[in-house]
Coordinates of C-alpha atoms (C1' of nucleotides) in Angstrom, one line a residue:
Chain A
X6 CA 76.6 114.6 128.2
X7 CA 74.4 111.8 129.5
X8 CA 73.6 109.8 126.4
X9 CA 72.5 106.5 127.6
X10 CA 71.6 106.9 131.2
X11 CA 69.8 104.5 133.5
X12 CA 69.6 105.1 137.2
X13 CA 67.0 104.0 139.7
X14 CA 66.0 107.6 140.1
X15 CA 66.4 109.0 136.6
X16 CA 65.2 106.5 134.2
X17 CA 64.6 109.4 131.9
X18 CA 62.9 108.4 128.7
X19 CA 65.7 107.6 126.5
X20 CA 65.1 107.1 122.7
X21 CA 68.7 106.3 122.3
X22 CA 68.2 103.2 124.4
X23 CA 65.3 102.2 122.1
X24 CA 67.3 102.6 119.0
X25 CA 70.2 100.6 120.2
X26 CA 67.8 98.1 121.3
X27 CA 66.2 97.9 117.9
X28 CA 69.5 97.8 116.2
X29 CA 70.7 95.1 118.5
X30 CA 67.7 93.2 117.5
X31 CA 69.2 91.0 114.8
X32 CA 65.9 90.3 113.2
X33 CA 64.8 94.0 113.1
X34 CA 68.0 94.9 111.3
X35 CA 67.5 92.0 108.9
X36 CA 64.0 93.1 108.1
X37 CA 65.0 96.7 107.5
X38 CA 68.0 95.8 105.3
X39 CA 65.8 93.5 103.3
X40 CA 63.2 96.1 102.8
X41 CA 65.9 98.6 101.9
X42 CA 67.5 96.3 99.4
X43 CA 64.4 95.6 97.4
X44 CA 63.1 99.1 97.7
X45 CA 59.5 98.0 97.2
X46 CA 57.0 96.7 99.7
X47 CA 57.3 93.1 100.6
X48 CA 54.7 90.6 101.8
X49 CA 54.9 88.6 104.9
X50 CA 56.1 85.5 103.2
X51 CA 58.5 87.3 101.0
X52 CA 60.2 88.7 104.0
X53 CA 60.3 85.3 105.6
X54 CA 61.8 83.7 102.5
X55 CA 64.3 86.5 101.9
X56 CA 65.6 86.4 105.4
X57 CA 65.6 82.6 105.4
X58 CA 66.1 81.6 109.0
X59 CA 63.6 83.6 110.8
X60 CA 60.7 81.9 112.5
X61 CA 57.1 83.0 112.1
X62 CA 56.9 84.1 115.7
X63 CA 60.0 86.3 115.4
X64 CA 59.0 87.8 112.1
X65 CA 55.6 88.7 113.5
X66 CA 57.0 90.1 116.7
X67 CA 59.7 92.0 114.8
X68 CA 57.3 93.6 112.4
X69 CA 55.1 94.6 115.3
X70 CA 58.0 96.3 117.1
X71 CA 59.1 98.1 114.0
X72 CA 55.6 99.2 113.4
X73 CA 55.3 100.6 116.9
X74 CA 58.6 102.4 116.4
X75 CA 57.3 103.9 113.2
X76 CA 60.2 102.5 111.2
X77 CA 58.0 100.4 108.8
X78 CA 54.4 100.7 107.7
X79 CA 51.9 98.0 107.0
X80 CA 49.5 97.9 104.1
X81 CA 46.5 95.5 104.2
X82 CA 44.4 94.7 101.2
X83 CA 40.9 93.3 102.0
X84 CA 41.1 90.5 99.5
X85 CA 40.7 86.8 99.6
X86 CA 43.1 85.4 100.3
X87 CA 44.3 88.3 102.4
X88 CA 47.3 90.2 101.3
X89 CA 49.6 92.4 103.5
X90 CA 52.8 94.1 102.7
X91 CA 55.4 96.1 104.6
X92 CA 57.6 99.0 103.6
X93 CA 60.0 101.4 105.2
X94 CA 58.6 104.6 106.5
X95 CA 60.5 107.8 105.9
X96 CA 62.0 107.4 109.4
X97 CA 62.9 103.9 108.6
X98 CA 64.6 105.0 105.4
X99 CA 66.5 107.6 107.2
X100 CA 67.9 105.0 109.6
X101 CA 69.1 102.8 106.8
X102 CA 72.2 104.8 105.9
X103 CA 73.4 104.5 109.4
X104 CA 73.0 100.8 109.2
X105 CA 75.1 100.7 106.1
X106 CA 77.7 103.0 107.6
X107 CA 78.0 100.5 110.5
X108 CA 78.2 97.7 108.0
X109 CA 80.9 99.4 106.1
X110 CA 82.8 100.2 109.3
X111 CA 82.6 96.6 110.2
X112 CA 84.0 95.5 107.0
X113 CA 86.9 97.9 107.3
X114 CA 87.8 97.4 110.9
X115 CA 86.7 94.0 112.0
X116 CA 88.5 91.9 109.4
X117 CA 92.0 91.5 110.8
X118 CA 91.0 91.1 114.4
X119 CA 89.2 88.2 115.8
X120 CA 92.1 85.9 115.9
X121 CA 92.9 85.2 119.5
X122 CA 91.7 81.6 119.4
X123 CA 88.1 82.7 119.5
X124 CA 87.0 82.3 116.0
X125 CA 83.8 80.5 116.4
Chain B
X23 CA 74.6 92.8 98.0
X24 CA 74.4 90.3 100.8
X25 CA 75.2 92.3 103.9
X26 CA 74.0 90.2 106.7
X27 CA 73.6 86.7 105.4
X28 CA 73.1 83.5 107.4
X29 CA 72.4 80.3 105.7
X30 CA 73.1 76.8 106.8
X31 CA 75.5 76.5 103.9
X32 CA 77.0 79.9 103.7
X33 CA 77.7 81.1 107.2
X34 CA 80.3 83.2 105.6
X35 CA 82.4 84.9 108.3
X36 CA 80.4 88.2 108.6
X37 CA 82.0 91.0 110.6
X38 CA 78.8 93.0 110.1
X39 CA 77.0 90.5 112.2
X40 CA 79.5 90.9 114.9
X41 CA 79.3 94.6 115.0
X42 CA 75.5 94.7 115.1
X43 CA 75.7 92.1 117.8
X44 CA 78.1 94.2 119.9
X45 CA 76.1 97.3 119.3
X46 CA 72.9 95.5 120.3
X47 CA 74.7 94.6 123.4
X48 CA 73.5 97.3 125.8
X49 CA 76.4 96.8 128.2
X50 CA 79.0 97.0 125.5
X51 CA 77.7 100.2 124.2
X52 CA 77.6 101.6 127.7
X53 CA 81.2 100.6 128.3
X54 CA 82.3 102.2 125.1
X55 CA 80.4 105.4 125.6
X56 CA 81.7 105.6 129.1
X57 CA 85.3 105.2 128.0
X58 CA 84.7 107.6 125.2
X59 CA 83.3 110.3 127.5
X60 CA 86.1 110.2 130.0
X61 CA 88.7 109.9 127.3
X62 CA 91.2 108.3 129.6
X63 CA 91.6 104.7 130.8
X64 CA 89.3 103.5 133.4
X65 CA 89.7 100.9 136.1
X66 CA 87.3 98.0 136.6
X67 CA 85.5 99.6 139.5
X68 CA 85.4 103.0 137.9
X69 CA 83.6 101.5 135.0
X70 CA 81.2 99.7 137.3
X71 CA 80.4 102.8 139.2
X72 CA 80.1 105.0 136.1
X73 CA 77.6 102.7 134.5
X74 CA 75.8 102.1 137.7
X75 CA 73.5 99.2 137.1
X76 CA 75.8 96.7 135.6
X77 CA 76.5 93.5 137.5
X78 CA 80.0 92.3 138.0
X79 CA 79.4 89.3 135.9
X80 CA 78.1 91.3 133.0
X81 CA 80.9 93.8 133.2
X82 CA 83.5 91.1 133.1
X83 CA 81.8 89.3 130.2
X84 CA 81.3 92.6 128.3
X85 CA 84.9 93.6 128.7
X86 CA 86.0 90.2 127.5
X87 CA 83.9 90.5 124.4
X88 CA 85.1 93.9 123.6
X89 CA 88.7 92.8 124.1
X90 CA 88.2 89.9 121.7
X91 CA 86.7 92.2 119.2
X92 CA 89.7 94.5 119.6
X93 CA 87.5 97.5 120.5
X94 CA 89.1 98.1 123.9
X95 CA 92.5 97.2 125.4
X96 CA 93.4 96.1 128.8
X97 CA 96.4 97.3 130.8
X98 CA 97.5 95.4 133.8
X99 CA 99.9 96.7 136.4
X100 CA 101.7 94.1 138.5
X101 CA 101.2 95.9 141.8
X102 CA 99.6 95.0 145.1
X103 CA 96.8 95.5 145.2
X104 CA 96.4 94.7 141.5
X105 CA 95.4 97.5 139.1
X106 CA 93.9 97.1 135.7
X107 CA 92.5 99.6 133.4
X108 CA 90.7 99.7 130.1
X109 CA 90.8 102.1 127.2
X110 CA 89.4 102.3 123.7
X111 CA 91.6 101.0 120.9
X112 CA 92.0 102.9 117.7
X113 CA 89.3 100.7 116.3
X114 CA 87.1 101.4 119.3
X115 CA 87.5 105.1 118.9
X116 CA 86.6 104.9 115.3
X117 CA 83.4 103.2 116.1
X118 CA 82.4 105.8 118.6
X119 CA 81.3 108.5 116.1
X120 CA 78.9 106.0 114.6
X121 CA 77.4 105.4 118.0
X122 CA 76.9 109.1 118.5
X123 CA 75.4 109.4 115.0
X124 CA 72.9 106.8 116.0
X125 CA 72.2 108.5 119.2
X126 CA 71.6 111.7 117.4
X127 CA 69.4 110.1 114.9
X128 CA 67.4 108.6 117.8
X129 CA 66.9 111.9 119.4
X130 CA 65.7 113.4 116.1
X131 CA 63.4 110.7 115.0
X132 CA 62.2 108.7 117.9
X133 CA 60.7 111.5 120.0
X134 CA 57.0 111.2 119.2
X135 CA 54.9 108.3 120.6
X136 CA 56.6 105.2 121.6
X137 CA 56.1 104.4 125.2
X138 CA 56.0 100.7 125.8
X139 CA 59.3 98.8 126.1
X140 CA 58.6 97.1 122.8
X141 CA 61.4 94.6 122.7
X142 CA 60.3 92.4 125.5
Chain C
dC19 C1' 47.8 84.0 103.4
dG20 C1' 48.9 86.2 107.5
dG21 C1' 49.1 85.7 111.5
dG22 C1' 47.7 84.5 117.2
dA23 C1' 48.3 81.3 121.1
dT24 C1' 50.8 78.0 123.6
dC25 C1' 54.5 75.0 125.2
dC26 C1' 59.1 74.3 126.1
dA27 C1' 64.3 74.5 125.6
dA28 C1' 68.2 77.5 125.5
dC29 C1' 70.3 81.3 127.0
dA30 C1' 71.1 85.8 129.3
dT31 C1' 71.5 88.0 133.5
dG32 C1' 71.4 89.1 138.5
dA33 C1' 72.7 87.8 143.3
dT34 C1' 75.8 85.7 146.1
dA35 C1' 80.0 83.7 147.7
dC36 C1' 84.8 82.8 147.0
dT37 C1' 89.9 83.6 145.2
dG38 C1' 94.7 85.3 143.7
Chain D
dC24 C1' 91.2 95.2 143.5
dA25 C1' 89.8 92.5 139.9
dG26 C1' 87.9 89.2 138.9
dT27 C1' 85.8 83.6 138.9
dA28 C1' 82.3 80.1 140.1
dT29 C1' 77.7 78.7 141.2
dC30 C1' 73.0 78.9 141.5
dA31 C1' 68.3 80.8 140.6
dT32 C1' 65.4 83.1 137.5
dG33 C1' 63.6 85.9 133.7
dT34 C1' 63.7 86.3 128.8
dT35 C1' 64.1 84.7 124.0
dG36 C1' 63.2 82.1 120.4
dG37 C1' 61.7 77.9 117.9
dA38 C1' 58.1 74.3 117.0
dT39 C1' 53.5 73.4 116.7
dC40 C1' 48.7 73.9 116.2
dC41 C1' 44.9 76.9 115.1
dC42 C1' 41.9 80.5 113.1
dG43 C1' 39.8 84.4 110.0

DNA sequence: CGGGATCCAACATGATACTG
DNA sequence: CAGTATCATGTTGGATCCCG
């Protein structure tokens, strides 16, 4: 089974690569977990505050990526001042459990290790 | 629940962050999947050839990271010419199913749309 | 308020050459 | 064979200013 291929000839469209890319995207995970935790839509600034150390540029870019991937949705209210909020799509919600599984795995398996002098 | 925190004050040691970091590491995933597919230990060059488009520098760095995380193990044979092979540790093997789950999720949910490389 | 655009520093990564 | 060291370059992310 070729699950993650990448050859000069067969750069076959690989959604798996995309997902791992997105999951590897620290900010994307943060945004999704944050949205998942609150359960309700969050506004731009609420996300920024909840995450804490994300820059405006990164938040904007991350939201854009997640939108393009169909993992979150954006709702805009034509008010003054403008209001926008983001929420997980069905697809986004279905990914969430996997993130939690990984988190749980991490807590179970990565605790004891990390000792060979390299604890940053 | 704080699952992925990062504050100036509470940079609490977070294994979750490590795992997502490693999973986001394209090369690390490649190495683990490759080792998982063959099932038996692989030598340095075998890995390089199996993956195909990984540079020597990246392979070395990736292997080092995976070793530090305790996800793979390294066996060295004091022969001439030298021989070294790598295999998944128990921890590494236990992570593999999660990777496959994600891959499967990706194939199920990321099919429609999505054409531009997004992450750039 | 919710971004877009720009500049720049830091880092990741590839290519190449060399070593035990 | 299995790496290490060095250089060159592309990419990432933060800071800043601006606009509708």
